[in-house]
Coordinates of C-alpha atoms and ligand atoms in Angstrom, one line a residue:
M15 CA 116.0 92.8 72.9
E16 CA 118.2 89.9 72.0
N17 CA 121.3 91.8 72.8
R18 CA 120.1 92.9 76.2
E19 CA 123.0 92.5 78.6
N20 CA 122.6 89.6 81.0
W21 CA 123.8 88.5 84.4
G22 CA 127.0 86.5 84.2
S23 CA 125.7 83.8 86.5
R24 CA 123.0 82.8 89.0
L25 CA 125.0 83.8 92.0
G26 CA 125.9 87.0 90.2
F27 CA 122.2 88.1 90.1
I28 CA 121.5 87.2 93.7
M29 CA 124.6 89.0 94.8
A30 CA 123.7 92.1 92.8
A31 CA 120.1 92.2 93.8
A32 CA 121.0 91.6 97.4
G33 CA 123.8 94.1 96.9
S34 CA 121.2 96.6 95.9
A35 CA 119.0 95.8 98.8
V36 CA 121.7 95.6 101.5
G37 CA 123.1 99.1 102.0
L38 CA 122.9 102.2 104.1
G39 CA 119.2 101.4 104.5
N40 CA 120.0 98.4 106.6
I41 CA 123.0 99.5 108.5
W42 CA 122.6 103.2 108.9
K43 CA 118.9 103.9 108.5
F44 CA 117.2 100.8 110.1
P45 CA 118.8 101.2 113.5
F46 CA 118.3 104.9 113.9
T47 CA 114.7 104.7 112.5
A48 CA 113.9 101.9 114.9
G49 CA 115.4 104.0 117.7
Q50 CA 113.3 107.0 116.8
N51 CA 110.1 105.0 116.4
G52 CA 110.2 103.4 119.8
G53 CA 112.0 100.0 119.1
G54 CA 110.2 96.7 119.3
A55 CA 106.7 97.6 118.0
F56 CA 108.2 99.3 115.0
V57 CA 110.5 96.3 114.3
L58 CA 107.6 93.9 114.5
V59 CA 105.4 95.9 112.1
Y60 CA 108.5 96.3 109.8
L61 CA 109.0 92.5 109.8
F62 CA 105.4 91.9 109.0
F63 CA 105.5 94.3 106.1
V64 CA 108.7 92.8 104.8
A65 CA 107.2 89.3 104.8
I66 CA 103.8 90.1 103.3
I67 CA 104.3 93.2 101.2
G68 CA 108.0 93.3 100.6
F69 CA 108.4 89.7 99.3
S70 CA 105.3 90.0 97.1
V71 CA 106.3 93.3 95.6
M72 CA 109.8 92.1 94.9
L73 CA 108.4 89.0 93.1
T74 CA 106.1 91.4 91.2
E75 CA 109.0 93.6 90.2
F76 CA 111.2 90.6 89.0
A77 CA 108.2 89.1 87.1
V78 CA 107.2 92.4 85.4
G79 CA 110.8 93.3 84.6
R80 CA 111.7 89.9 83.1
R81 CA 108.4 89.6 81.3
R82 CA 108.7 92.9 79.5
S83 CA 112.5 92.6 79.2
L84 CA 112.5 96.4 79.8
A85 CA 113.6 98.6 82.6
A86 CA 111.1 100.4 84.8
V87 CA 109.6 103.0 82.5
G88 CA 109.5 100.8 79.4
A89 CA 107.9 97.9 81.3
F90 CA 104.9 100.1 82.1
K91 CA 104.8 102.1 78.9
S92 CA 105.0 99.2 76.6
V93 CA 101.7 97.9 78.1
D94 CA 99.7 101.1 78.4
R95 CA 101.0 104.6 77.9
R96 CA 98.7 105.9 80.6
W97 CA 100.9 104.0 83.1
T98 CA 104.2 105.5 82.0
F99 CA 104.0 107.9 85.0
A100 CA 104.4 105.0 87.4
G101 CA 107.7 104.2 85.9
V102 CA 108.8 107.8 85.6
L103 CA 107.9 108.2 89.3
G104 CA 110.5 105.6 90.0
V105 CA 113.1 107.5 88.0
L106 CA 112.3 110.6 90.0
S107 CA 112.7 108.5 93.2
G108 CA 116.0 107.4 92.0
F109 CA 117.1 111.0 91.5
L110 CA 115.9 112.1 94.9
I111 CA 117.4 109.2 96.8
M112 CA 120.6 109.8 94.9
G113 CA 120.2 113.4 96.2
F114 CA 121.2 112.3 99.7
Y115 CA 122.5 108.7 99.6
P116 CA 125.9 109.7 98.3
V117 CA 126.2 112.2 101.1
V118 CA 125.9 109.4 103.7
G119 CA 128.0 107.2 101.5
G120 CA 130.7 109.9 101.6
W121 CA 130.6 109.9 105.4
A122 CA 131.2 106.1 105.4
L123 CA 134.1 106.6 103.0
A124 CA 135.5 109.4 105.1
Y125 CA 135.5 107.2 108.1
V126 CA 137.6 104.6 106.3
F127 CA 140.4 107.3 106.7
K128 CA 139.3 109.0 109.9
V129 CA 139.5 105.8 111.9
P130 CA 143.1 104.9 111.2
M131 CA 144.0 108.6 111.6
G132 CA 143.2 108.6 115.3
L133 CA 139.4 108.9 115.6
L134 CA 139.4 106.1 118.2
N135 CA 142.0 107.7 120.5
N136 CA 139.5 109.7 122.5
P137 CA 136.2 107.7 122.7
D138 CA 134.4 110.6 124.5
T139 CA 134.7 112.9 121.5
I140 CA 133.6 110.5 118.8
G141 CA 130.0 111.8 118.9
D142 CA 131.1 115.5 118.7
T143 CA 133.5 114.7 115.9
F144 CA 130.8 113.2 113.8
G145 CA 128.4 116.1 114.5
G146 CA 131.1 118.6 113.6
F147 CA 132.1 116.7 110.4
I148 CA 128.6 116.4 108.8
T149 CA 127.6 119.9 109.6
G150 CA 130.8 121.2 108.1
K151 CA 130.8 122.8 104.6
T152 CA 133.7 121.5 102.5
A153 CA 134.8 118.2 103.9
P154 CA 131.6 116.2 103.5
L155 CA 131.2 117.6 100.0
M156 CA 134.6 116.5 99.0
W157 CA 133.9 112.9 100.2
M158 CA 130.5 112.9 98.5
V159 CA 132.1 113.8 95.2
V160 CA 134.6 111.0 95.6
Y161 CA 131.8 108.6 96.5
L162 CA 129.8 109.7 93.5
A163 CA 132.8 109.3 91.2
L164 CA 133.1 105.7 92.3
N165 CA 129.5 105.2 91.3
I166 CA 130.0 106.7 87.9
A167 CA 133.0 104.5 87.2
I168 CA 131.1 101.3 88.1
V169 CA 127.9 102.1 86.2
A170 CA 129.7 103.4 83.2
K171 CA 131.3 100.0 82.8
G172 CA 127.9 98.3 82.3
V173 CA 125.9 95.6 84.1
S174 CA 127.6 92.4 84.7
S175 CA 131.2 93.5 84.7
G176 CA 130.8 96.4 87.1
I177 CA 128.0 95.8 89.5
E178 CA 128.5 92.1 89.9
K179 CA 132.1 92.1 91.0
A180 CA 131.7 94.7 93.6
G181 CA 128.8 92.9 95.3
K182 CA 130.5 89.5 95.4
I183 CA 133.6 90.4 97.3
L184 CA 132.5 92.6 100.2
M185 CA 129.1 91.4 101.3
P186 CA 130.5 88.4 103.3
I187 CA 133.0 90.7 104.9
L188 CA 130.3 93.1 106.0
F189 CA 128.3 90.3 107.4
S190 CA 131.2 88.9 109.4
I191 CA 132.2 92.3 110.9
L192 CA 128.6 92.9 112.0
I193 CA 128.6 89.6 113.8
I194 CA 131.8 90.5 115.5
I195 CA 130.3 93.8 116.6
A196 CA 127.1 92.1 117.8
I197 CA 129.0 89.6 119.9
K198 CA 131.2 92.4 121.3
G199 CA 128.2 94.5 122.1
L200 CA 126.2 91.7 123.7
T201 CA 128.9 91.0 126.1
L202 CA 129.0 94.5 127.5
P203 CA 127.4 95.1 130.9
G204 CA 123.8 96.4 130.5
A205 CA 123.5 95.2 126.9
M206 CA 120.3 93.2 127.4
A207 CA 118.3 96.4 127.8
G208 CA 119.2 97.0 124.2
M209 CA 117.8 93.6 123.1
E210 CA 114.7 94.3 125.0
F211 CA 114.3 97.7 123.4
L212 CA 114.7 96.2 120.0
F213 CA 112.6 93.0 120.3
K214 CA 110.1 93.6 123.1
P215 CA 107.2 95.4 121.5
D216 CA 105.5 98.2 123.4
F217 CA 102.3 98.6 121.4
S218 CA 101.5 101.9 123.0
K219 CA 104.2 103.4 120.9
L220 CA 102.4 102.5 117.6
N221 CA 100.6 105.2 115.7
G222 CA 100.1 106.1 112.0
G223 CA 103.5 107.7 111.8
V224 CA 105.3 104.7 113.1
V225 CA 103.4 102.3 110.8
L226 CA 104.2 104.4 107.8
A227 CA 107.8 104.6 108.9
A228 CA 107.9 100.8 109.0
L229 CA 106.4 100.5 105.6
G230 CA 108.7 103.1 104.1
Q231 CA 111.7 101.3 105.7
A232 CA 110.6 98.0 104.2
F233 CA 110.4 99.5 100.7
F234 CA 113.6 101.5 101.0
S235 CA 115.6 98.6 102.5
L236 CA 114.4 96.1 99.9
S237 CA 115.0 98.6 97.0
L238 CA 111.3 98.4 96.0
G239 CA 108.7 100.7 94.7
M240 CA 110.9 102.6 92.2
G241 CA 111.6 100.1 89.5
C242 CA 115.0 99.1 90.6
M243 CA 114.2 95.4 90.9
I244 CA 112.1 95.7 87.6
T245 CA 115.3 96.9 85.9
Y246 CA 117.4 94.1 87.5
G247 CA 114.7 91.6 86.7
S248 CA 114.8 92.6 83.1
Y249 CA 118.4 91.4 82.9
L250 CA 117.5 88.1 84.5
S251 CA 117.6 84.8 82.5
K252 CA 114.4 82.9 81.7
E253 CA 115.6 79.9 83.6
E254 CA 115.7 81.5 87.0
N255 CA 113.2 80.8 89.7
L256 CA 111.8 84.3 90.5
A257 CA 110.0 83.4 93.7
E258 CA 113.1 81.7 95.1
N259 CA 115.3 84.6 94.2
A260 CA 112.9 87.1 95.8
A261 CA 112.7 85.0 98.9
I262 CA 116.5 84.8 99.2
V263 CA 117.1 88.5 98.6
T264 CA 114.3 89.5 101.1
A265 CA 115.7 87.2 103.7
M266 CA 119.3 88.3 103.3
D267 CA 118.3 92.0 103.4
T268 CA 116.2 91.5 106.6
G269 CA 118.9 89.4 108.2
V270 CA 121.4 92.1 107.7
A271 CA 119.1 94.8 109.1
L272 CA 118.3 92.8 112.2
L273 CA 122.0 92.0 112.7
A274 CA 122.8 95.7 112.4
G275 CA 120.2 96.3 115.1
I276 CA 121.7 93.7 117.3
A277 CA 125.1 95.2 116.7
M278 CA 124.0 98.7 117.7
F279 CA 121.4 98.7 120.4
P280 CA 123.0 96.5 123.1
A281 CA 126.2 98.6 122.8
M282 CA 124.2 101.8 122.9
F283 CA 122.4 100.9 126.0
A284 CA 125.6 99.7 127.6
F285 CA 127.2 103.1 126.8
G286 CA 124.2 105.0 128.1
M287 CA 123.4 106.5 124.7
E288 CA 119.9 107.7 123.6
P289 CA 118.1 105.2 121.3
A290 CA 116.6 108.1 119.4
A291 CA 120.0 109.7 118.8
G292 CA 119.3 109.9 115.1
P293 CA 121.4 109.6 111.9
G294 CA 124.8 109.5 113.7
L295 CA 124.1 106.2 115.3
V296 CA 126.4 103.8 113.3
F297 CA 129.1 106.5 113.0
V298 CA 129.3 106.9 116.7
V299 CA 128.4 103.4 118.1
V300 CA 130.8 101.4 115.9
P301 CA 133.9 103.5 116.6
T302 CA 133.1 103.7 120.3
I303 CA 132.8 99.9 120.6
F304 CA 136.1 99.4 118.8
A305 CA 137.9 102.2 120.6
K306 CA 137.7 100.0 123.7
M307 CA 139.5 97.1 122.0
G308 CA 142.9 98.7 121.3
G309 CA 144.9 98.1 118.1
A310 CA 142.8 95.3 116.7
G311 CA 139.7 97.5 117.3
M312 CA 141.1 100.1 114.9
M313 CA 141.6 97.5 112.2
F314 CA 138.0 96.1 112.6
A315 CA 136.5 99.6 112.6
T316 CA 138.4 100.5 109.4
L317 CA 137.3 97.3 107.8
F318 CA 133.7 98.0 108.9
F319 CA 133.7 101.3 107.1
V320 CA 135.3 99.8 104.0
A321 CA 132.5 97.2 103.9
L322 CA 129.8 99.8 104.7
T323 CA 131.1 102.0 101.8
T324 CA 131.0 99.0 99.5
A325 CA 127.5 98.0 100.6
A326 CA 126.4 101.5 100.0
L327 CA 128.0 101.5 96.6
T328 CA 126.3 98.3 95.4
S329 CA 123.0 100.0 96.4
S330 CA 123.6 103.5 94.9
V331 CA 124.9 101.9 91.7
S332 CA 121.5 100.2 91.4
L333 CA 119.7 103.6 92.0
L334 CA 121.9 105.2 89.3
E335 CA 121.2 102.3 87.0
V336 CA 117.4 102.9 87.1
V337 CA 117.9 106.5 85.9
V338 CA 120.6 105.4 83.4
A339 CA 118.5 102.6 82.0
Y340 CA 115.6 105.0 81.5
L341 CA 117.8 107.4 79.6
I342 CA 119.3 104.7 77.4
D343 CA 116.0 102.8 76.7
E344 CA 113.6 105.7 76.4
K345 CA 115.7 108.7 75.5
K346 CA 118.4 106.9 73.4
F347 CA 121.4 108.2 75.4
S348 CA 124.7 106.4 75.2
R349 CA 125.6 104.7 78.5
V350 CA 128.4 107.1 79.2
N351 CA 126.3 110.2 78.5
A352 CA 123.4 108.9 80.5
V353 CA 125.7 108.2 83.5
L354 CA 127.4 111.6 83.3
S355 CA 124.4 113.8 82.8
S356 CA 122.3 112.1 85.5
S357 CA 125.1 112.1 88.0
A358 CA 125.6 115.8 87.4
V359 CA 122.1 116.5 88.5
M360 CA 122.5 114.2 91.5
A361 CA 125.7 116.0 92.5
V362 CA 123.8 119.3 92.7
L363 CA 121.0 117.7 94.8
C364 CA 123.7 116.2 97.1
V365 CA 125.4 119.5 97.6
L366 CA 122.0 121.0 98.7
A367 CA 121.4 118.0 101.0
S368 CA 124.8 118.1 102.6
L369 CA 124.8 121.8 103.2
S370 CA 121.3 121.6 104.7
L371 CA 122.7 119.6 107.6
G372 CA 124.7 122.6 108.7
G373 CA 121.5 124.8 108.3
T374 CA 122.6 126.3 105.0
G375 CA 120.3 126.5 102.0
P376 CA 116.6 126.6 101.2
K377 CA 114.0 125.3 103.5
L378 CA 110.4 124.1 103.0
F379 CA 107.9 123.9 105.8
G380 CA 110.9 124.0 108.1
F381 CA 112.7 121.1 106.5
G382 CA 116.1 121.3 104.7
S383 CA 116.9 119.4 101.4
F384 CA 118.3 116.3 103.1
D385 CA 115.1 115.7 105.0
I386 CA 112.8 116.7 102.1
F387 CA 114.4 114.2 99.7
D388 CA 114.2 111.5 102.4
L389 CA 110.6 112.3 103.4
L390 CA 109.4 112.4 99.8
T391 CA 110.9 109.1 98.8
D392 CA 110.9 107.0 101.9
K393 CA 107.4 108.0 103.1
I394 CA 105.6 108.6 99.9
F395 CA 107.1 107.8 96.5
L396 CA 108.4 104.3 97.2
A397 CA 105.2 103.0 99.0
I398 CA 102.9 104.6 96.5
G399 CA 105.2 103.4 93.6
G400 CA 104.8 99.9 95.0
M401 CA 101.0 100.4 95.3
L402 CA 100.8 101.5 91.6
L403 CA 102.9 98.6 90.5
C404 CA 100.5 96.2 92.3
I405 CA 97.4 97.8 90.8
F406 CA 99.0 97.7 87.4
T407 CA 100.0 94.1 87.8
G408 CA 96.7 93.0 89.3
W409 CA 94.3 94.9 87.1
V410 CA 96.1 95.6 83.8
L411 CA 98.4 92.6 83.2
K412 CA 96.8 89.2 82.5
K413 CA 96.8 86.6 85.3
D414 CA 97.8 83.8 82.8
E415 CA 100.7 85.8 81.6
L416 CA 101.9 86.4 85.2
K417 CA 101.5 82.7 86.0
E418 CA 103.5 81.7 83.0
E419 CA 106.3 84.1 83.9
I420 CA 106.5 83.1 87.5
T421 CA 106.4 79.4 86.8
N422 CA 108.8 79.7 83.9
G423 CA 106.1 78.5 81.5
G424 CA 104.9 75.8 83.8
K425 CA 108.4 74.3 84.3
I426 CA 108.5 75.1 88.0
A427 CA 105.9 75.2 90.7
F428 CA 104.8 78.2 92.7
P429 CA 102.1 76.9 95.0
L430 CA 101.5 80.3 96.6
F431 CA 100.6 81.9 93.2
D432 CA 96.9 82.5 94.1
I433 CA 97.8 84.0 97.5
W434 CA 100.4 86.2 95.9
Y435 CA 98.0 87.3 93.2
G436 CA 95.3 88.2 95.8
L437 CA 97.7 90.2 97.8
V438 CA 99.0 92.1 94.8
K439 CA 95.5 92.7 93.4
F440 CA 93.6 93.7 96.5
V441 CA 95.3 93.5 99.9
I442 CA 98.6 95.4 99.3
P443 CA 97.1 98.4 97.4
V444 CA 94.4 98.9 100.1
T445 CA 96.9 98.4 102.9
I446 CA 99.4 100.9 101.5
L447 CA 96.6 103.4 100.9
L448 CA 95.4 103.2 104.5
V449 CA 98.9 103.3 106.0
A450 CA 99.8 106.3 103.8
I451 CA 96.7 108.2 104.8
S452 CA 97.1 107.6 108.5
G453 CA 100.9 108.3 108.3
I454 CA 100.2 111.6 106.5
M455 CA 97.6 112.6 109.1
D456 CA 100.1 111.9 111.9
G457 CA 102.7 113.8 110.0
F458 CA 100.7 117.0 110.5
K459 CA 101.5 116.8 114.2
S460 CA 105.2 116.9 113.5
G461 CA 105.2 119.2 110.5
S462 CA 106.1 116.6 107.8
G463 CA 102.5 116.2 106.7
A464 CA 102.8 119.1 104.3
I465 CA 105.8 117.7 102.5
M466 CA 104.1 114.3 102.2
V467 CA 101.0 115.9 100.7
M468 CA 103.3 117.7 98.3
G469 CA 104.6 114.3 97.3
V470 CA 101.1 113.0 96.6
I471 CA 100.4 116.1 94.5
I472 CA 103.6 115.5 92.5
I473 CA 102.4 112.0 91.8
G474 CA 99.0 113.3 90.7
I475 CA 100.6 115.7 88.3
F476 CA 102.8 112.9 86.8
A477 CA 99.6 110.8 86.3
A478 CA 97.9 113.6 84.6
I479 CA 100.7 114.2 82.1
S480 CA 101.6 110.5 81.8
K481 CA 101.2 110.2 78.1
K482 CA 103.7 113.0 77.6
L483 CA 106.4 111.4 79.7
Ligands
LIG530 N1 118.0 99.3 99.5 C1 119.0 100.3 99.5 C2 119.6 100.3 101.0 O1 119.0 99.7 101.8 C3 118.6 101.6 99.1 C4 117.9 101.6 97.8 C5 116.6 102.0 97.7 C6 118.5 101.1 96.6 C7 115.8 102.0 96.6 C8 117.8 101.0 95.4 C9 116.5 101.5 95.4 O2 120.5 101.0 101.2

């Protein structure tokens, strides 16, 4: 373990962890999921989950990862082989998320070129152009492949050199452009209705499905529940303050999500678009806003998609890293082999996911591959993965050991230790269980229940064969 690669610097770690957290989840997924789930009430529940569950689970992942100095699977396995499945479940989540994430990453990359090539010339067709593009056969696949190749290049280079550099440069740019878009959107006539939609909770819109969507969004956006932050934590130096790092990353991630919401909804309402419009939201709203600005608009829109692609890359690189670290640590692959073989599988999943948007390919309970990968991970695997980690930490690991890790052997204070411990041991597992049950029951109304139950069964099978994994 002495030669484990380490983060180059303090800022390097925060930027990489925040880089993992901030991605398509914040800028693409959060706004359209909030829109589909009724706005304000969803946002409020999401924020509540981020603060209570998200922060605590992130701290847990950092602590477990650094304590064991092992990536996700090893961290569980080295303590008790019966828990190996909880880590392997994270690797499976990594695979499945990488089965659709590069598809959307490819869209973002494509828009870097589509914008300067005249996308903004005719604002009325921007929506149709997007719909036509993603349901097409070859073009989205081509962009997905380029996007995946960028991932491979970064991860093959190793931890500090590759991941760190990418994160450092483009995050501030992304943040600045979002602010510009938000200001622009807020000054449009009729914009305030968007702010109301986003921040004025209408509690009659809450149900099990909405609450589970908020929980899933919190896990997805913070990169939790699949061992990603365990893996990143395992590369973290013993001097770092884990709680402070977790708080900073959680705050940054949530800040960007809210900012993305503020950038999208006022403009949407001003343009008379439907809040429940779905996955096309950013790809339609942002170009439409900038189309109205003339030449400078084209420059900002292009820069936005450059930054979005980079934010997506710093996230997907961390997803790939979970799978790669597993293959290196547990299966003794070389880094290059681990990267190439896992991304080959991901590429196949991505092809299925991309084609499913045009209605091609296998379906299960009426859902295509893209939706299945998303439903399984976002609604089931991540939250249950987080629940398992909390049970493992609260009931298998020793309290003293955790205290020592989080306080750096007593060198720093963490006054909230007992509250955190109580949350992890009791409150969070019970909450996640209840939210998952009510979300699944609600899912039967919309047809997604069967897929979610399938996810639970997969976890059960993993648990049963844990010692063989
Ligand atoms: N958090 C990333 C995003 O918001 C996605 C992600 C999920 C990354 C899980 C790693 C692990 O885009």
